[in-house]
CSV table of C-alpha atoms in Angstrom, one decimal:
chain,number,residue,atom,x,y,z
I,384,UNK,CA,-9.2,8.1,17.1
I,385,UNK,CA,-7.6,4.9,18.4
I,386,UNK,CA,-5.6,2.2,16.7
I,387,UNK,CA,-8.1,-0.5,17.6
I,388,UNK,CA,-10.9,-2.4,15.7
I,389,UNK,CA,-11.6,-5.2,13.4
I,390,UNK,CA,-10.8,-4.8,9.6
I,391,UNK,CA,-11.1,-6.9,6.4
I,392,UNK,CA,-8.7,-6.5,3.5
I,393,UNK,CA,-10.4,-4.9,0.5
I,394,UNK,CA,-7.6,-3.8,-1.8
I,395,UNK,CA,-3.9,-4.8,-2.2
I,396,UNK,CA,-1.3,-3.3,-4.5
I,397,UNK,CA,2.1,-4.7,-5.2
I,398,UNK,CA,1.9,-7.3,-2.4
I,399,UNK,CA,3.5,-10.1,-4.4
I,400,UNK,CA,6.5,-8.0,-5.3
I,401,UNK,CA,6.8,-7.0,-1.7
I,402,UNK,CA,6.8,-10.6,-0.6
I,403,UNK,CA,9.3,-11.6,-3.3
I,404,UNK,CA,11.7,-8.8,-2.1
I,405,UNK,CA,11.5,-10.3,1.4
I,406,UNK,CA,12.5,-13.7,0.0
I,407,UNK,CA,9.1,-15.4,0.5
I,408,UNK,CA,8.8,-18.6,-1.6
I,409,UNK,CA,6.6,-18.7,-4.6
I,410,UNK,CA,3.8,-21.0,-3.1
I,411,UNK,CA,3.5,-18.8,0.0
I,412,UNK,CA,3.4,-15.7,-2.2
I,413,UNK,CA,0.6,-17.2,-4.3
I,414,UNK,CA,-1.4,-18.1,-1.2
I,415,UNK,CA,-0.7,-14.8,0.4
I,416,UNK,CA,-1.9,-12.9,-2.6
I,417,UNK,CA,-5.2,-14.7,-2.8
I,418,UNK,CA,-6.2,-14.4,0.9
I,419,UNK,CA,-8.3,-11.5,2.3
I,420,UNK,CA,-7.4,-11.6,5.9
I,421,UNK,CA,-9.3,-10.1,8.8
I,422,UNK,CA,-7.1,-8.2,11.3
I,423,UNK,CA,-8.1,-7.2,14.8
I,424,UNK,CA,-6.3,-4.7,17.0
I,425,UNK,CA,-7.3,-4.6,20.7
I,426,UNK,CA,-5.7,-2.8,23.6
I,427,UNK,CA,-6.0,-3.3,27.3
I,428,UNK,CA,-3.9,-1.7,30.0
I,429,UNK,CA,-1.3,-0.6,27.6
I,430,UNK,CA,-0.8,-4.1,26.0
I,431,UNK,CA,-1.9,-4.5,22.4
I,432,UNK,CA,-3.1,-7.7,20.8
I,433,UNK,CA,-2.8,-7.8,17.0
I,434,UNK,CA,-4.5,-10.8,15.4
I,435,UNK,CA,-4.5,-11.7,11.7
I,436,UNK,CA,-6.9,-14.4,10.5
I,437,UNK,CA,-7.2,-15.9,7.0
I,438,UNK,CA,-8.1,-19.3,5.5
I,439,UNK,CA,-4.4,-20.1,5.3
I,440,UNK,CA,-3.1,-19.0,8.7
I,441,UNK,CA,-3.8,-17.2,11.9
I,442,UNK,CA,-1.1,-15.2,13.7
I,443,UNK,CA,-1.3,-13.2,16.9
I,444,UNK,CA,1.1,-10.6,18.4
I,445,UNK,CA,1.1,-9.1,21.9
I,446,UNK,CA,3.1,-6.0,22.4
I,447,UNK,CA,3.6,-2.7,24.2
I,448,UNK,CA,4.2,0.5,22.3
I,449,UNK,CA,8.0,1.3,22.2
I,450,UNK,CA,9.1,-2.1,23.4
I,451,UNK,CA,11.1,-4.5,21.2
I,452,UNK,CA,9.7,-8.0,20.9
I,453,UNK,CA,10.5,-11.2,19.0
I,454,UNK,CA,8.1,-12.0,16.1
I,455,UNK,CA,7.7,-14.9,13.7
I,456,UNK,CA,5.9,-13.3,10.7
I,457,UNK,CA,3.0,-15.0,8.8
I,458,UNK,CA,5.5,-16.1,6.2
I,459,UNK,CA,7.8,-17.7,8.8
I,460,UNK,CA,10.6,-15.0,9.1
I,461,UNK,CA,12.2,-14.4,12.5
I,462,UNK,CA,12.4,-10.7,13.2
I,463,UNK,CA,12.9,-8.2,16.0
I,464,UNK,CA,9.9,-5.9,16.0
I,465,UNK,CA,8.9,-2.7,17.6
I,466,UNK,CA,5.7,-0.7,17.4
I,467,UNK,CA,5.6,3.1,17.8
I,468,UNK,CA,3.0,5.7,17.5
I,469,UNK,CA,3.6,8.4,14.9
I,470,UNK,CA,0.3,10.1,15.6
I,471,UNK,CA,-2.8,9.1,17.7
I,472,UNK,CA,-4.1,7.1,14.8
I,473,UNK,CA,-0.8,6.0,13.1
I,474,UNK,CA,1.1,3.0,14.3
I,475,UNK,CA,4.6,2.1,12.9
I,476,UNK,CA,5.7,-1.5,12.9
I,477,UNK,CA,9.4,-1.9,12.4
I,478,UNK,CA,10.7,-5.4,11.7
I,479,UNK,CA,14.5,-5.9,11.8
I,480,UNK,CA,15.5,-9.1,10.0
I,481,UNK,CA,17.6,-11.7,11.9
I,482,UNK,CA,19.8,-14.4,10.5
I,483,UNK,CA,20.4,-12.4,7.3
I,484,UNK,CA,16.8,-11.5,6.8
I,485,UNK,CA,15.7,-8.1,5.4
I,486,UNK,CA,14.4,-5.2,7.4
I,487,UNK,CA,10.9,-3.9,6.6
I,488,UNK,CA,8.4,-1.3,8.0
I,489,UNK,CA,4.6,-1.2,7.9
I,490,UNK,CA,2.8,2.1,8.7
I,491,UNK,CA,-0.9,1.5,9.7
I,492,UNK,CA,-3.1,4.5,9.5
I,493,UNK,CA,-6.5,4.2,11.2
I,494,UNK,CA,-9.1,6.4,9.4
I,495,UNK,CA,-12.5,5.8,11.0
I,496,UNK,CA,-14.1,3.2,8.8
I,497,UNK,CA,-10.8,1.9,7.3
I,498,UNK,CA,-7.2,1.1,8.0
I,499,UNK,CA,-4.5,1.9,5.4
I,500,UNK,CA,-1.3,-0.2,5.7
I,501,UNK,CA,1.8,0.8,3.7
I,502,UNK,CA,4.7,-1.6,3.9
I,503,UNK,CA,8.2,-1.1,2.6
I,504,UNK,CA,11.2,-3.4,2.1
I,505,UNK,CA,14.2,-1.8,0.3
I,506,UNK,CA,12.6,0.2,-2.5
I,507,UNK,CA,9.5,-2.0,-2.8
I,508,UNK,CA,6.2,-0.6,-1.4
I,509,UNK,CA,2.8,-2.3,-1.0
I,510,UNK,CA,-0.4,-0.6,0.0
I,511,UNK,CA,-3.2,-2.6,1.5
I,512,UNK,CA,-6.6,-1.1,2.5
I,513,UNK,CA,-8.9,-2.7,5.1
I,514,UNK,CA,-12.5,-1.8,5.8
I,515,UNK,CA,-13.8,-1.7,9.3
I,516,UNK,CA,-16.2,-4.6,10.0
């Protein structure tokens, strides 16, 4: 099973607390908690494209597995990111905070008709489930 496809958010647990722990402002948290983004993972020649689309914002990342890259997150944080493969269907997204920002990790597990994303900052965990569309 590959880590590619198009998915729509269907359930989200503890996302506001996760955003709050990252230092995301109240208005951005409220908007972020109400959106149901569509995410698309594509891969060509070893380069991945990760696109997140919502009514509020669209972000797009291009990366190679195991190579660090600069990222501006959807909430505007500047981080140093790296994607690694934990298993053929599990992608780990490590985000190292810069300029005093906090580190966080998201583990995306691709399970056929769904993708489960578990993100952690400090001791706060959010679980978001996306259905394949």
